[in-house]
Tab-separated table of C-alpha atoms in Angstrom:
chain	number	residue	atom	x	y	z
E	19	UNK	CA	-73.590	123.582	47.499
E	20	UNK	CA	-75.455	125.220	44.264
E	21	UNK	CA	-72.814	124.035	42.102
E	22	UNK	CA	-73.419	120.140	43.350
E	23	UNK	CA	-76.882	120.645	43.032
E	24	UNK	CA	-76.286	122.071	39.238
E	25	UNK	CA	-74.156	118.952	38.508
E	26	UNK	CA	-76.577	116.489	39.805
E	27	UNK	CA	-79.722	117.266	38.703
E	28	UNK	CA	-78.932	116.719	34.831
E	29	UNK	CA	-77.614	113.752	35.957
E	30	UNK	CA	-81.194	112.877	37.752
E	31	UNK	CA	-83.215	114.075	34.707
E	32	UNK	CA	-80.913	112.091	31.996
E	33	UNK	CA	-81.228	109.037	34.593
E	34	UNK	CA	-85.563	109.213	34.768
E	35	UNK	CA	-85.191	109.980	30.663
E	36	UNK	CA	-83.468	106.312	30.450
E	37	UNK	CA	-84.547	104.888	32.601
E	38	UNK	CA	-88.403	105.264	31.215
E	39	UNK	CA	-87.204	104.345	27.823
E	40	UNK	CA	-85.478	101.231	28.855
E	41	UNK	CA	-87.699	99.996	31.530
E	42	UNK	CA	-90.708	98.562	29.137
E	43	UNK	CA	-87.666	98.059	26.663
E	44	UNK	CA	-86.397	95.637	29.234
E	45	UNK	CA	-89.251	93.892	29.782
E	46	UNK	CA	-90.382	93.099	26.805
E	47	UNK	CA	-86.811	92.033	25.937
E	48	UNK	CA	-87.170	89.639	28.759
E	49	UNK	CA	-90.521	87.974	27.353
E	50	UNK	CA	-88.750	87.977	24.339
E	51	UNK	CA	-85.509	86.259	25.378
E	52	UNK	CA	-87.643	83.072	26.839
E	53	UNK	CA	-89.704	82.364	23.906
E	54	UNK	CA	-86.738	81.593	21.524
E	55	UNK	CA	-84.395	79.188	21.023
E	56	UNK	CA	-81.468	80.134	18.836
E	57	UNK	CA	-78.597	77.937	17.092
E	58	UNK	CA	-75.215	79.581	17.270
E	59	UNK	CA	-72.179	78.152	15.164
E	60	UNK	CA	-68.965	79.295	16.061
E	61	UNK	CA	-66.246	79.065	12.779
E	62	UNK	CA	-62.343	77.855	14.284
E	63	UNK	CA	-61.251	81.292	12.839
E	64	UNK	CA	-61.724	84.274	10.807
E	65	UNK	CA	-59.730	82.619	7.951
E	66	UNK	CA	-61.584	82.717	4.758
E	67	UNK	CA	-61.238	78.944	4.473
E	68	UNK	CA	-62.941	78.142	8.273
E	69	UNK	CA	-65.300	81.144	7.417
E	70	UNK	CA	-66.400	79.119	4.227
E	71	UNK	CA	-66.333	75.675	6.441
E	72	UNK	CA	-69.000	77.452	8.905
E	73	UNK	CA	-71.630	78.066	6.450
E	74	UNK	CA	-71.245	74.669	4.575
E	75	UNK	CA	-71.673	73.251	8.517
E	76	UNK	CA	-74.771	76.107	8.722
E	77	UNK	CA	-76.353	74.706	5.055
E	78	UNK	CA	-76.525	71.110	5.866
E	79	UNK	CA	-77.397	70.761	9.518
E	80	UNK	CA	-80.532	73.186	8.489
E	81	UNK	CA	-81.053	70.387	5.873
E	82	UNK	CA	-80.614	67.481	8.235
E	83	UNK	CA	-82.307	68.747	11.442
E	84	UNK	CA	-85.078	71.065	10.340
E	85	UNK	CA	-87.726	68.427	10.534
E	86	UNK	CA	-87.164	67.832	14.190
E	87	UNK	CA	-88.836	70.994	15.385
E	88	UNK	CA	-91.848	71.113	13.445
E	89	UNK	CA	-94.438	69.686	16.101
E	90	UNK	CA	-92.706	71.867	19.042
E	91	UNK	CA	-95.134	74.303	20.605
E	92	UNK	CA	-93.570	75.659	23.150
E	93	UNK	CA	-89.663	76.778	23.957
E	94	UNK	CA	-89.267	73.772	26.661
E	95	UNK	CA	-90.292	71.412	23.809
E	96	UNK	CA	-87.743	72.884	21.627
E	97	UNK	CA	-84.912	72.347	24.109
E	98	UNK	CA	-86.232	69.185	24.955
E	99	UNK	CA	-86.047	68.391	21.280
E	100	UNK	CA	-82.650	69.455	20.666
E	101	UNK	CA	-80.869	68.111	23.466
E	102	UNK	CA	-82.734	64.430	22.473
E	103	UNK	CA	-80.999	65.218	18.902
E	104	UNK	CA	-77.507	66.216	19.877
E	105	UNK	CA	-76.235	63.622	18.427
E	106	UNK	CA	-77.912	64.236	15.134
E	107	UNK	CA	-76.458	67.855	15.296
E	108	UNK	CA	-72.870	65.907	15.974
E	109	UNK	CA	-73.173	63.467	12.879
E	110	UNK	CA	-74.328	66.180	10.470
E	111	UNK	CA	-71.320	68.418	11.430
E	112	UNK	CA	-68.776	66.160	11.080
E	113	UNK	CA	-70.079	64.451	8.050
E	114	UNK	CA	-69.875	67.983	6.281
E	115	UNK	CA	-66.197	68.159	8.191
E	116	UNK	CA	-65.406	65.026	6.162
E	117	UNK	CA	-66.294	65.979	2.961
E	118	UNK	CA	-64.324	69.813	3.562
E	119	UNK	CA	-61.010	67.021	4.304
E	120	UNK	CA	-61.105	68.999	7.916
E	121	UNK	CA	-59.780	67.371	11.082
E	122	UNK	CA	-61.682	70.326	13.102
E	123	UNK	CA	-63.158	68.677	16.910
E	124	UNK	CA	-66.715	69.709	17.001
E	125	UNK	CA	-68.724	70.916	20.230
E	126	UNK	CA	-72.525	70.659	20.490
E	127	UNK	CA	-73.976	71.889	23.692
E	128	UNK	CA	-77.431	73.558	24.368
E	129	UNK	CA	-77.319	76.080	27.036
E	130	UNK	CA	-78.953	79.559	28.431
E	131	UNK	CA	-76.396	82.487	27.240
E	132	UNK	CA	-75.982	86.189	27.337
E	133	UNK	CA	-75.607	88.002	24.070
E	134	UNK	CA	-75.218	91.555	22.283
E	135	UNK	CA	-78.170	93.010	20.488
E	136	UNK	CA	-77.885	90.988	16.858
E	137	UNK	CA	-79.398	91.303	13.891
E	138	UNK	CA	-80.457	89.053	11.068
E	139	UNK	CA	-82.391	89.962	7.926
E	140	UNK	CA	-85.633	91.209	8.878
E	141	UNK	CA	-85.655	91.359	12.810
E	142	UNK	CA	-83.145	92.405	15.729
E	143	UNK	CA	-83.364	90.592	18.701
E	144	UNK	CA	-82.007	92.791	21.921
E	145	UNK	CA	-79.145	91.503	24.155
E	146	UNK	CA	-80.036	89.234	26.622
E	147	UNK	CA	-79.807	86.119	27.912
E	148	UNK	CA	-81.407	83.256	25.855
E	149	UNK	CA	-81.339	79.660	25.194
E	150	UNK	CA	-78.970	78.477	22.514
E	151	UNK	CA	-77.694	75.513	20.312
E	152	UNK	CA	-73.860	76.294	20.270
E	153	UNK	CA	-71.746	74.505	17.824
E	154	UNK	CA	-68.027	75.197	18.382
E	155	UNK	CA	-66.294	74.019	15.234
E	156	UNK	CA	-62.198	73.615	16.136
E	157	UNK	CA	-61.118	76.677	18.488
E	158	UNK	CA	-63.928	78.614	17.743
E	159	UNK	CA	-62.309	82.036	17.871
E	160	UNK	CA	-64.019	82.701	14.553
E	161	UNK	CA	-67.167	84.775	13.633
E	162	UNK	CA	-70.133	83.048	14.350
E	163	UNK	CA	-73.328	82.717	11.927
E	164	UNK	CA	-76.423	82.420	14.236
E	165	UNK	CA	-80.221	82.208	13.914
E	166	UNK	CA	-83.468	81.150	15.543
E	167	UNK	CA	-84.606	77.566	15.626
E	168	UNK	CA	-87.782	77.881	17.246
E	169	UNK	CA	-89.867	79.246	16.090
E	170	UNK	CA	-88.137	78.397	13.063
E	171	UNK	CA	-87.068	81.201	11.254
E	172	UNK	CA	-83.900	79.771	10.116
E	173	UNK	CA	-85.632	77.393	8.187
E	174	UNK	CA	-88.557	79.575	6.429
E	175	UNK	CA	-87.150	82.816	6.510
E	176	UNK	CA	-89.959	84.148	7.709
E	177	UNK	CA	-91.190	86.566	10.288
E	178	UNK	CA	-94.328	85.694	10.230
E	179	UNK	CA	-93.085	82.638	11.798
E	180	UNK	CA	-92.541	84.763	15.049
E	181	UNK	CA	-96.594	84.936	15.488
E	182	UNK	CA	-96.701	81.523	16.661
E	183	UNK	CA	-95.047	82.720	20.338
E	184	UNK	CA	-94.771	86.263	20.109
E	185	UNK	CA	-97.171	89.417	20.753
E	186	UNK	CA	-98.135	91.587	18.360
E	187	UNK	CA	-96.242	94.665	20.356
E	188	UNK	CA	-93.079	91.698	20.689
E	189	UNK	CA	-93.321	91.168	17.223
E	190	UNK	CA	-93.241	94.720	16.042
E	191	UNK	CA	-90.673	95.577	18.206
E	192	UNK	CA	-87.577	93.179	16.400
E	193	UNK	CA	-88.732	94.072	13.268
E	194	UNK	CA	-89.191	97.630	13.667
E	195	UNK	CA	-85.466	99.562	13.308
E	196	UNK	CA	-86.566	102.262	15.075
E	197	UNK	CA	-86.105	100.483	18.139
E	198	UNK	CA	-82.794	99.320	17.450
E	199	UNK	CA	-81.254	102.524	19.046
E	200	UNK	CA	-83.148	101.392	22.840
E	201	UNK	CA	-82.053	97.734	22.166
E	202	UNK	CA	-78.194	99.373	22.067
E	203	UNK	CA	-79.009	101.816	25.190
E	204	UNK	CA	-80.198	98.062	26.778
E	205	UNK	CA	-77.504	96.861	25.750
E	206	UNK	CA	-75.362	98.667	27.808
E	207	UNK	CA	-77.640	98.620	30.786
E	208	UNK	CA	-77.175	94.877	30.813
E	209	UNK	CA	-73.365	94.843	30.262
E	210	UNK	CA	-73.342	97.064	33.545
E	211	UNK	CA	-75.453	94.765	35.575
E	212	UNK	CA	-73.056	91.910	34.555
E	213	UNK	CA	-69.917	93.481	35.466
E	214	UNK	CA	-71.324	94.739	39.203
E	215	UNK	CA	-72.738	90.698	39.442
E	216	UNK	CA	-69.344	90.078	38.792
């Protein structure tokens, strides 16, 4: 009986410990993950060749479609927008297929996703799900460069670009590292929930 009780109750105290770290974690991760639209571009493979054919796709579909969310102010208006421009995406992809001499099929689609905690430059934004502009270039079994379109960080480089739909406490959070170690503790909260939904 004393022996259960001995092996449970860490257990309990380690679960309360986590569960108050990632509990305003979480929800702020939440807010987070529906106020941002991301563009993910999948490369056919790790090759260096289709590795170098993903970023020359990345370079001039920023150049092409950046313009297209500058009056969004909200995330609806930004998926609006880029489902209105898919073809745009399309035509800009495979021009810059062309003139790489690649046959590569290409697959624009913009959807809601889950993904791992990521991180790019100067922010990390936790695993969740959120909506995405996927570009599958051939197979798509390669790496994948990614970024966020809206607000549009991809195109400035900017955090500051973040105050437009995020908190100051949101805001602080992806570009503070010190949080990175909840986001991963998150991280595998949310893998767990999706393999019992499963």
């Amino acid at each position: 009986m004393f022996k259960k009780i001995y092996f449970f109750v860490p257990i309990f105290l380690i679960s309360l410990i986590v569960f108050g770290i990632i509990s305003p974690i979480n929800t702020l991760s939440n807010d987070i993950s529906h106020k941002v639209l991301r563009l993910h571009i999948l490369a056919n493979s790790d090759s260096k060749a289709d590795q170098e054919i993903k970023l020359k796709v990345k370079d001039n579909l920023l150049k092409d479609t950046a313009y297209i969310f500058e009056n969004c102010n909200s995330l609806d208006e930004s998926i609006t927008t880029a489902k209105s421009n898919i073809d745009l995406f399309q035509k800009s992809a495979e021009r810059t297929l062309k003139n790489c001499n690649s046959n590569y099929s290409i697959k624009i689609y913009v959807d809601n996703e889950f993904f791992d905690i990521r991180e790019y430059e100067d922010f990390t934004l936790p695993s969740g799900n959120y909506n995405t502009i996927k570009i599958v270039i051939g197979e798509g079994k390669g790496h994948n460069w990614w970024c966020v379109m809206y607000p549009s960080v991809c195109i400035s480089a900017c955090t500051d670009d973040f105050d437009k739909v995020l908190t100051k406490e949101e805001k602080k959070m992806i570009t503070s590292k010190k949080y990175i170690p909840k986001f991963k503790m998150l991280e595998i909260v949310n893998k767990l929930k999706n393999k019992i939904k499963s």
